[in-house]
GROMACS .gro file of C-alpha atoms in nm:
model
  357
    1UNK     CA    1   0.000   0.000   0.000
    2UNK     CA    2   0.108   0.308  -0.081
    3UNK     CA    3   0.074   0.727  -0.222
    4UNK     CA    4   0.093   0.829  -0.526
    5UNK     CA    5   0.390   1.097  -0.372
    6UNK     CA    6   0.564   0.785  -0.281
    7UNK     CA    7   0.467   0.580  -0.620
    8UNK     CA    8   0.649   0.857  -0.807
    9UNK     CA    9   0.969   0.895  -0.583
   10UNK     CA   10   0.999   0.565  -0.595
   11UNK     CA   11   0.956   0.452  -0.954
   12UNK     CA   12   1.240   0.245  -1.047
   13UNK     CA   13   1.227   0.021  -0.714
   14UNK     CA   14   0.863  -0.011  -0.739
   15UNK     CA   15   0.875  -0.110  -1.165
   16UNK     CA   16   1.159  -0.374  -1.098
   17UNK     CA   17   0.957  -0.576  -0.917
   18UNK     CA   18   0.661  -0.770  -1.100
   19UNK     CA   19   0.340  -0.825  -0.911
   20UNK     CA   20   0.055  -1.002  -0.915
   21UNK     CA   21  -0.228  -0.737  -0.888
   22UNK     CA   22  -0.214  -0.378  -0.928
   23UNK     CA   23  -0.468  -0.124  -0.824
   24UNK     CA   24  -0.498   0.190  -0.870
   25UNK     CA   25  -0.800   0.363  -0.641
   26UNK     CA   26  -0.898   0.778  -0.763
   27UNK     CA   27  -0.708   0.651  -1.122
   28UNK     CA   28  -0.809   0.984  -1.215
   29UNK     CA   29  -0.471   1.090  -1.039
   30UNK     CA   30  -0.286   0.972  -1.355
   31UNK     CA   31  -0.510   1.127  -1.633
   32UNK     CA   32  -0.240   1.322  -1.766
   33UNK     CA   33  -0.036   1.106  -1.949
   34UNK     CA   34   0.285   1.350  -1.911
   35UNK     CA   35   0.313   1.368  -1.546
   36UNK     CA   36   0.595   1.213  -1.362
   37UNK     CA   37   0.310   1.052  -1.158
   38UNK     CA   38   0.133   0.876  -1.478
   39UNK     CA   39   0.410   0.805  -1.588
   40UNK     CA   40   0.576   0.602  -1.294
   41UNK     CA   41   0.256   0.391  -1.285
   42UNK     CA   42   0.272   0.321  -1.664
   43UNK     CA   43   0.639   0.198  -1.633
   44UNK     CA   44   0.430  -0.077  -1.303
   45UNK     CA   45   0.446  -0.410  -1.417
   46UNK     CA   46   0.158  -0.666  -1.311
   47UNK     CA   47  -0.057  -0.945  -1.426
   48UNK     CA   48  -0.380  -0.788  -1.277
   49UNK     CA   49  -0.467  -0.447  -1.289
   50UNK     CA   50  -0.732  -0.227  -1.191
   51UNK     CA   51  -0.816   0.127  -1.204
   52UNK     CA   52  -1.113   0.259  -0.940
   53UNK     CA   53  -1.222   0.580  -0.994
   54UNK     CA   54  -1.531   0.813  -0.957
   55UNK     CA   55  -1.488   1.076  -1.262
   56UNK     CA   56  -1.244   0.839  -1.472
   57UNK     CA   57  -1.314   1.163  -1.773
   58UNK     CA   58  -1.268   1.496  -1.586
   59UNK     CA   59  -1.183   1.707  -1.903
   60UNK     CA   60  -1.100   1.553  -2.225
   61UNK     CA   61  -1.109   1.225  -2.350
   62UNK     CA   62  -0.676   1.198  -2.316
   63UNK     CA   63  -0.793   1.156  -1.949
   64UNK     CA   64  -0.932   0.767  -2.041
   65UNK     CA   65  -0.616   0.706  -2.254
   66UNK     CA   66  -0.383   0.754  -1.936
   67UNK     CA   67  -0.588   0.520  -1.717
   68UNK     CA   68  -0.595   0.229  -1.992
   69UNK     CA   69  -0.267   0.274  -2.033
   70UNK     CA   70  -0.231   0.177  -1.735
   71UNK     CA   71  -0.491  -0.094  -1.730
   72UNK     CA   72  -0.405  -0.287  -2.129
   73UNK     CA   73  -0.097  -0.132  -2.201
   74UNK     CA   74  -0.170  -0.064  -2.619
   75UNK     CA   75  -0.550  -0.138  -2.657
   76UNK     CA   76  -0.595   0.246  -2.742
   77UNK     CA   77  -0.282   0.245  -2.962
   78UNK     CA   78  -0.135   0.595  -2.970
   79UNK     CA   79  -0.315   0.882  -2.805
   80UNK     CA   80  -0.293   1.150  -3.112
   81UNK     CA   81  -0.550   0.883  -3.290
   82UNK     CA   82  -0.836   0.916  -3.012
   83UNK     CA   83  -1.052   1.231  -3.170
   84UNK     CA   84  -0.998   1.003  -3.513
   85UNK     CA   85  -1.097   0.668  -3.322
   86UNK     CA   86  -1.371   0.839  -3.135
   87UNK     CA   87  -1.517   1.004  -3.453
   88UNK     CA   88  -1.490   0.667  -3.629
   89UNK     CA   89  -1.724   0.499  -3.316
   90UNK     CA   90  -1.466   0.260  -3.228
   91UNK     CA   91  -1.335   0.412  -2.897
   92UNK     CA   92  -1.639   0.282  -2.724
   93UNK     CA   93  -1.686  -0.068  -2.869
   94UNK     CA   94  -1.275  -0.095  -2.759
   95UNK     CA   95  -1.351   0.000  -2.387
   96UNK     CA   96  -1.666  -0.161  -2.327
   97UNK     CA   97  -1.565  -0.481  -2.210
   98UNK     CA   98  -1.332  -0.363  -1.975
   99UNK     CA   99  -1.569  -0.134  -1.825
  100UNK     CA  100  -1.769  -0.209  -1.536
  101UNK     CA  101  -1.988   0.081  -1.448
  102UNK     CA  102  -2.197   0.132  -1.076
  103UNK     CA  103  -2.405   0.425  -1.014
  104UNK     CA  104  -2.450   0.514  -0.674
  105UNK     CA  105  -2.800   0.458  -0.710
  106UNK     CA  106  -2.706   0.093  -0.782
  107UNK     CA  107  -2.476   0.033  -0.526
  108UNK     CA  108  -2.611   0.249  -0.169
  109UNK     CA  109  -3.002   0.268  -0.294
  110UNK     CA  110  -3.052   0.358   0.105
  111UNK     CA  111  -2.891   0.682   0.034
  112UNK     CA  112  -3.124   0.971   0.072
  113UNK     CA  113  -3.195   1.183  -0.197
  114UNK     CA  114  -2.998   1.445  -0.353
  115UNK     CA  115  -3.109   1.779  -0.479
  116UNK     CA  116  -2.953   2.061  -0.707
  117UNK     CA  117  -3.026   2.407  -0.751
  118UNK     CA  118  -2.883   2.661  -0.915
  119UNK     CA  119  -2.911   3.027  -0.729
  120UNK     CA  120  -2.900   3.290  -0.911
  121UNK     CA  121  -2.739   3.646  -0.782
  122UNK     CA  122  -2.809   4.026  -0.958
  123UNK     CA  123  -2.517   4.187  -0.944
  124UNK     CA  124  -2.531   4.524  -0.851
  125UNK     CA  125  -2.485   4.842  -1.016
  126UNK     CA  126  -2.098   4.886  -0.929
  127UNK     CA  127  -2.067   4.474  -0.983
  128UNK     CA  128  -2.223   4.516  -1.347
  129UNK     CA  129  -1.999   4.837  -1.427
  130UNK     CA  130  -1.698   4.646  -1.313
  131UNK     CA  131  -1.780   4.342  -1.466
  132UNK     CA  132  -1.881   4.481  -1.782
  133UNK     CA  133  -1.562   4.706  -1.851
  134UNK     CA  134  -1.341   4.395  -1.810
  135UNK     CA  135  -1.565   4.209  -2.047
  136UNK     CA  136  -1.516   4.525  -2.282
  137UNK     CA  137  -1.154   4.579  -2.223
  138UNK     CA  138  -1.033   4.206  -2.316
  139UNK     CA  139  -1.305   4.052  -2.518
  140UNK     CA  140  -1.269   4.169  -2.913
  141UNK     CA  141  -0.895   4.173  -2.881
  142UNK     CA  142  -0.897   3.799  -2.679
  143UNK     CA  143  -1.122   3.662  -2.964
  144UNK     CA  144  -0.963   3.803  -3.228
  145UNK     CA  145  -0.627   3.614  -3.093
  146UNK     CA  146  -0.776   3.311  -3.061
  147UNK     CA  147  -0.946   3.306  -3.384
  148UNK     CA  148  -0.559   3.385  -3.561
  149UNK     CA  149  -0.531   3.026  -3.345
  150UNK     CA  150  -0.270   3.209  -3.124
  151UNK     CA  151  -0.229   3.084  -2.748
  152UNK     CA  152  -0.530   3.047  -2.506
  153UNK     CA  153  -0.351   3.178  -2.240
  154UNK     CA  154  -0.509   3.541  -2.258
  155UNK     CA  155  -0.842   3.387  -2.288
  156UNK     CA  156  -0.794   3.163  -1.964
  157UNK     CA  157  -0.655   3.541  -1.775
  158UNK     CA  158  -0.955   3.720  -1.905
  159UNK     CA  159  -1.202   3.469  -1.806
  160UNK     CA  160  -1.045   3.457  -1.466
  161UNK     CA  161  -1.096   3.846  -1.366
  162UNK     CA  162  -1.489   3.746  -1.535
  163UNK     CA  163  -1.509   3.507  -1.260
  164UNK     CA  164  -1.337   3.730  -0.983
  165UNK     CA  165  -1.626   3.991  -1.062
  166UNK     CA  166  -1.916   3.744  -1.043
  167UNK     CA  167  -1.786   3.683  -0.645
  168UNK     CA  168  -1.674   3.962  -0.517
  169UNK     CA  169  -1.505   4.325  -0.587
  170UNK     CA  170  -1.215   4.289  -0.362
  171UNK     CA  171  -1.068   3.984  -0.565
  172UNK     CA  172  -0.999   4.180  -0.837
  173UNK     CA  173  -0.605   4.335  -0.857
  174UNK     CA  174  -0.634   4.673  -0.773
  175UNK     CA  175  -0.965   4.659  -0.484
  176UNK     CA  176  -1.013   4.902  -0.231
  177UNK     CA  177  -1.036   4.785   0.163
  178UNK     CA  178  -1.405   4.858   0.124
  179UNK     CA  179  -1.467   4.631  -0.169
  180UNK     CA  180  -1.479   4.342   0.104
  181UNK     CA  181  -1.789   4.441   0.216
  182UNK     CA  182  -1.983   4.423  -0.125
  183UNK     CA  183  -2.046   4.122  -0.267
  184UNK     CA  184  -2.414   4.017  -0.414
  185UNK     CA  185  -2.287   3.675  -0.381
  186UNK     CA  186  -2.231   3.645  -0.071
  187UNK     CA  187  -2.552   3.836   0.068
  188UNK     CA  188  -2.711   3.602  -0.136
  189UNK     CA  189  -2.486   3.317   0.029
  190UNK     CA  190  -2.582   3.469   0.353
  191UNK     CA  191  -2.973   3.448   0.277
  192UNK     CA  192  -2.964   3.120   0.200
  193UNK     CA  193  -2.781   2.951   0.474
  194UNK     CA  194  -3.061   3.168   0.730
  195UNK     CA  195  -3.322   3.054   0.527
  196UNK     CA  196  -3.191   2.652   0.551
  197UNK     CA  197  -3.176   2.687   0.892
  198UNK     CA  198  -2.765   2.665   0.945
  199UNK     CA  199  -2.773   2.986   1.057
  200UNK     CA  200  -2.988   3.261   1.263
  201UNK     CA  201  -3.100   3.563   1.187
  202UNK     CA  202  -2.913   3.670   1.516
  203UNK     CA  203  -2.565   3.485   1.454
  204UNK     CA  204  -2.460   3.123   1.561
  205UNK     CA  205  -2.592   2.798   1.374
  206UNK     CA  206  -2.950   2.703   1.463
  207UNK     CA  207  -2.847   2.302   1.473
  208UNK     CA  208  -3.128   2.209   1.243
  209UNK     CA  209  -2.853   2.195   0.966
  210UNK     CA  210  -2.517   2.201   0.866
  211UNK     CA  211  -2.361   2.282   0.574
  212UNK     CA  212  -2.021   2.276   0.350
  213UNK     CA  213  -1.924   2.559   0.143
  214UNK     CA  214  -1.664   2.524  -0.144
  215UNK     CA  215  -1.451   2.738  -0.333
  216UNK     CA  216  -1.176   2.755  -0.562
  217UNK     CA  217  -1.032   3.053  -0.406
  218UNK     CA  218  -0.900   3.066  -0.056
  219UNK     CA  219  -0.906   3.472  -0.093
  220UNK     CA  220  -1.264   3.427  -0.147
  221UNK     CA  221  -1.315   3.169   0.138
  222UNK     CA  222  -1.132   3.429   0.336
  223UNK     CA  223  -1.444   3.700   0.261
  224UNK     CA  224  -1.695   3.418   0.382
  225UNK     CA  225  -1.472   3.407   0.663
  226UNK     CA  226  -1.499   3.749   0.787
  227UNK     CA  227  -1.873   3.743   0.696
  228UNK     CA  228  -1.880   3.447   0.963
  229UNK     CA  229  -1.690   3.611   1.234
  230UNK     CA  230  -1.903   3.930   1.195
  231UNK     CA  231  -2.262   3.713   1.314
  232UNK     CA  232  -2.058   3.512   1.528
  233UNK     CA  233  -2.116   3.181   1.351
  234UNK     CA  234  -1.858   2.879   1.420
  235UNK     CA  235  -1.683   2.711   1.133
  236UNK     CA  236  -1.426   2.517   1.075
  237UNK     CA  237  -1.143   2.559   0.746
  238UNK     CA  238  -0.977   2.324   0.504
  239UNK     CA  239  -0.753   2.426   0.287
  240UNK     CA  240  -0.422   2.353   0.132
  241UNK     CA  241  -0.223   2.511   0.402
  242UNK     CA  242  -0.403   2.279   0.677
  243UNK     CA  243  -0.130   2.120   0.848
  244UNK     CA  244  -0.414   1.882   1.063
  245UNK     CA  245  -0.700   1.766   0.804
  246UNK     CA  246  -0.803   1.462   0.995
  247UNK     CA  247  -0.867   1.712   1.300
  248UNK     CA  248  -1.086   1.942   1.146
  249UNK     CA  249  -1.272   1.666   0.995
  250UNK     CA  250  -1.335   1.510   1.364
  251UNK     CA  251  -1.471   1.857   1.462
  252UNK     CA  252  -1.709   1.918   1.165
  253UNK     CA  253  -1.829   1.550   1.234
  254UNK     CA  254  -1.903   1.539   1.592
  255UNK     CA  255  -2.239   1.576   1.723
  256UNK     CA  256  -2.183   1.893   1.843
  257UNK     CA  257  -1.980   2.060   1.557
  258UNK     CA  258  -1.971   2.379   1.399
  259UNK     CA  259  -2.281   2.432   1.139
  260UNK     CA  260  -1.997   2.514   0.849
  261UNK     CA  261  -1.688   2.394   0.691
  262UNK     CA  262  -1.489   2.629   0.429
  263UNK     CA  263  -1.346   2.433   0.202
  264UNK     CA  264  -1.075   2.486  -0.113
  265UNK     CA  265  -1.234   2.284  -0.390
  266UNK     CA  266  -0.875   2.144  -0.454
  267UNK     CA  267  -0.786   2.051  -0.137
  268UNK     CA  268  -1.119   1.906  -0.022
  269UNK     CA  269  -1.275   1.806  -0.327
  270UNK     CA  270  -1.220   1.396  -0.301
  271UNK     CA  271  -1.130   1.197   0.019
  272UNK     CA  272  -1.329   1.352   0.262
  273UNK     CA  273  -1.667   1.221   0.432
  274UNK     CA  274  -1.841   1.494   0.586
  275UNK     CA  275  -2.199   1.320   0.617
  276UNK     CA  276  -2.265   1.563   0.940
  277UNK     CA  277  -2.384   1.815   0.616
  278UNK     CA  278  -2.686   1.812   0.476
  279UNK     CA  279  -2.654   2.108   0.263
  280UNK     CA  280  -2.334   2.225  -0.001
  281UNK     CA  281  -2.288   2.531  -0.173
  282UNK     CA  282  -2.048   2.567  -0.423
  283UNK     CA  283  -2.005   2.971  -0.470
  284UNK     CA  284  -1.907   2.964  -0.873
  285UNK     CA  285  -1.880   2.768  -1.118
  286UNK     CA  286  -1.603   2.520  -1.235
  287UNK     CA  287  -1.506   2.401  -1.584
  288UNK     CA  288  -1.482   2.037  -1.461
  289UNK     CA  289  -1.795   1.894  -1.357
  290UNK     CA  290  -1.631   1.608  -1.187
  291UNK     CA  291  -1.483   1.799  -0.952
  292UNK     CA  292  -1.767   1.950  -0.866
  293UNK     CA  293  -1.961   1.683  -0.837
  294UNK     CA  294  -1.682   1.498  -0.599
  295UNK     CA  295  -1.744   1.791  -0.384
  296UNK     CA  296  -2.123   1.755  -0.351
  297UNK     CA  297  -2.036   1.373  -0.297
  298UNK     CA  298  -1.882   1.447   0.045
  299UNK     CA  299  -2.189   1.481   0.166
  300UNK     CA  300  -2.366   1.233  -0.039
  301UNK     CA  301  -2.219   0.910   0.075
  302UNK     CA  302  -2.253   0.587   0.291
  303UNK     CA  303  -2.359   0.750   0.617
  304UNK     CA  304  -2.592   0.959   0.498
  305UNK     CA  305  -2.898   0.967   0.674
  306UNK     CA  306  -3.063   1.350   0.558
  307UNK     CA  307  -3.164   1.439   0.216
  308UNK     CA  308  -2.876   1.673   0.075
  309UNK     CA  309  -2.893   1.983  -0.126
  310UNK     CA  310  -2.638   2.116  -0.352
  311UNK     CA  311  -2.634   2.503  -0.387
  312UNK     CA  312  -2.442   2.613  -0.706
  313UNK     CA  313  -2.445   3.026  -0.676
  314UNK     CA  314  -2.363   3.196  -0.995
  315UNK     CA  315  -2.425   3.572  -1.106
  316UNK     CA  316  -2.705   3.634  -1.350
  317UNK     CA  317  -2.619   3.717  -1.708
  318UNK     CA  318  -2.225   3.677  -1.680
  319UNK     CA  319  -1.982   3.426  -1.772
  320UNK     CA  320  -2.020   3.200  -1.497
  321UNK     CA  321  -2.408   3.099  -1.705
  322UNK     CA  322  -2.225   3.001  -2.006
  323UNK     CA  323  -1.991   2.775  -1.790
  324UNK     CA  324  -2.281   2.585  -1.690
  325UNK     CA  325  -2.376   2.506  -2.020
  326UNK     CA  326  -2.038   2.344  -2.083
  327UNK     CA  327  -1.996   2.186  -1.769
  328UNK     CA  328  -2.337   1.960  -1.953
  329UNK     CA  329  -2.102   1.910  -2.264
  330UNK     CA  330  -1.826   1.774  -2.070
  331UNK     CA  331  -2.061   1.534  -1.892
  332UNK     CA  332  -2.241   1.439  -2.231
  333UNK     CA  333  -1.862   1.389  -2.325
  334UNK     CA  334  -1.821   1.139  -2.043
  335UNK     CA  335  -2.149   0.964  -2.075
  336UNK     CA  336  -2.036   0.919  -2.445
  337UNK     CA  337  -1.719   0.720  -2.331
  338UNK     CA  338  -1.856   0.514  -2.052
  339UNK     CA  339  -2.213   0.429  -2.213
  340UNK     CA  340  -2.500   0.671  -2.237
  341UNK     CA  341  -2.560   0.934  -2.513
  342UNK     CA  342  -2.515   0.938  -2.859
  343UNK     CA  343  -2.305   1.306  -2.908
  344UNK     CA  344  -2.047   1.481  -2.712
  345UNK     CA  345  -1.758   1.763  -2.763
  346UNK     CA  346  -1.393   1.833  -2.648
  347UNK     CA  347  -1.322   2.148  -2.484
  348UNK     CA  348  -1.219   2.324  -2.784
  349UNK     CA  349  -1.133   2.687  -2.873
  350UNK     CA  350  -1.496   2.729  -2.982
  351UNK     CA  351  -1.545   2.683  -2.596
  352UNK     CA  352  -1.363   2.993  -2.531
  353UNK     CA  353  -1.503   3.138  -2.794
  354UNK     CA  354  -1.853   3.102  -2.689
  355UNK     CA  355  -1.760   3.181  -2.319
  356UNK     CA  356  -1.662   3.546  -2.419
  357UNK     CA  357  -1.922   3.582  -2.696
   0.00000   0.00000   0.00000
């Protein structure tokens, strides 16, 4: 048993040996095929191999390549043929047999239901002017690059001050001390967890329910932060810096824990169960759907006993909309691969394209 940390600095002792079964649990790890980590357990040698994972496709279909690389070493053949083998049907037909597929629904049919809503925020007037003269300022000359086929790179920076806008002035470079105060987002955050009961009107958690919030910014987990301390309300933070994870895990999950949990969607997104929550909120949208959706899932698990809600909180008319809509092509794409529906897409430059249109 061991880490992929350890898998990696240990390559050449670990490949010299042959072994009987190999098995690889969140395969996922090794999607890209280029990474020292993907490619220590490609040079593994075994008779039996598995590879276990939740969201086997988080982005593109290269992501399946990796892990059956891993699994039948050359069943895919080279990996700049998979758009021409998935075009020509075959891709499927090839994985299919060594597929085996369980939904959770299949597998835990005691678990309680789970809901998801999207919440929408209005920005307000200084929000919109904000947001708007960044959208002005970068789009034509962004989409013009990208059309010459030049580098996505300004794209990726202009859609990233987009997203800062949707959740709050004072993540934006140049914000005034008073910016951390104004965020539509986060009243509308606020709203919500008094109207689920996880917090009073008065401060404190009401102990009717308890909740996990998610983002991919710590800066912007710092803002719910101070929004927390200012009503009094306990929480508890997880983050990349967290030297203790297991402790702050035992105090979310005891009887008598805090009604929140802050959590980086990186460093808390898989490997946690936090079945004390009943309720998750993920304040903006991600490209990957799978990581998203490994978020709500520490919640949703084996030990669930409640009914869980997932909260995804984007701004009205911006960016973070369109995001949505290809977060469902990048789950069509995976459905595709695994069994399911008929059509899906890459993300391609069109993506970015139609994200700043």
């Amino acid at each position: 048993l061991t880490t992929y940390g350890i898998l990696r600095l240990d390559r050449e002792q670990l490949a010299a040996t042959e072994w009987d079964t190999l098995v690889l649990d969140e395969a996922q790890v090794i999607r890209n095929p280029d990474s020292q980590v993907a490619r220590a357990a490609h040079s593994l040698r075994g008779k039996f191999r598995l590879a276990l994972s939740g969201t086997p496709i988080e982005n593109r279909l290269e992501d399946l390549w990796s892990q059956f690389r891993f699994v039948s070493p050359g069943l895919l053949g080279d990996r700049d043929s998979m758009a021409e083998q998935w075009q020509s049907g075959w891709l499927r037909a090839a994985v299919k047999p060594f597929i085996l597929r369980r939904l959770k629904r299949e597998v835990a049919p005691e678990l309680p239901p789970r809901t998801e809503t999207v919440l929408q925020c209005e920005l307000s007037e200084d929000e919109r002017g904000a947001y708007d003269a960044i959208l002005a300022a970068t789009r034509a000359e962004v989409v013009a690059k990208l059309r010459e086929g030049e580098s996505p790179f300004g794209a990726l920076e202009a859609l990233l001050r987009l997203r800062q806008a949707c959740c709050a002035p004072a993540l934006l470079p140049g914000s005034k001390p008073q910016d951390r105060t104004r965020s539509a987002k986060l009243d509308l955050l606020m709203d919500t967890l008094e109207s689920a009961q996880i917090i009073s009107e008065s401060g404190g958690g009401t102990g009717a329910h308890r909740g996990l919030i998610f983002s991919q910014w710590t800066s912007y987990l710092d803002l719910i932060e101070e929004r927390l301390k200012e009503r009094s309300v306990p929480f508890v933070r997880l983050d990349g810096s967290t030297r203790d994870r297991d402790s702050v895990v035992n105090s979310f999950q005891s009887p008598d824990g805090p009604p929140l949990m802050l959590i980086s969607l990186k460093a808390g997104g898989t490997g946690l169960t936090l079945t004390a929550a009943d309720h998750v909120f993920i304040v903006g949208p991600w490209w990957n759907p799978a990581a998203e959706n490994q978020a709500a899932d520490r919640a949703h698990r084996i030990g669930q006993d409640k009914p869980v809600f997932v909260y995804r909180v984007v701004a009205r008319d911006t960016v973070e909309e369109k995001i949505l809509v290809l977060q469902d092509k990048k789950r069509a794409l995976a459905d595709v691969a695994l069994g399911g529906a008929e059509q899906a897409s890459q993300m391609t430059r069109e993506d970015l394209l139609a994200l700043l249109a």
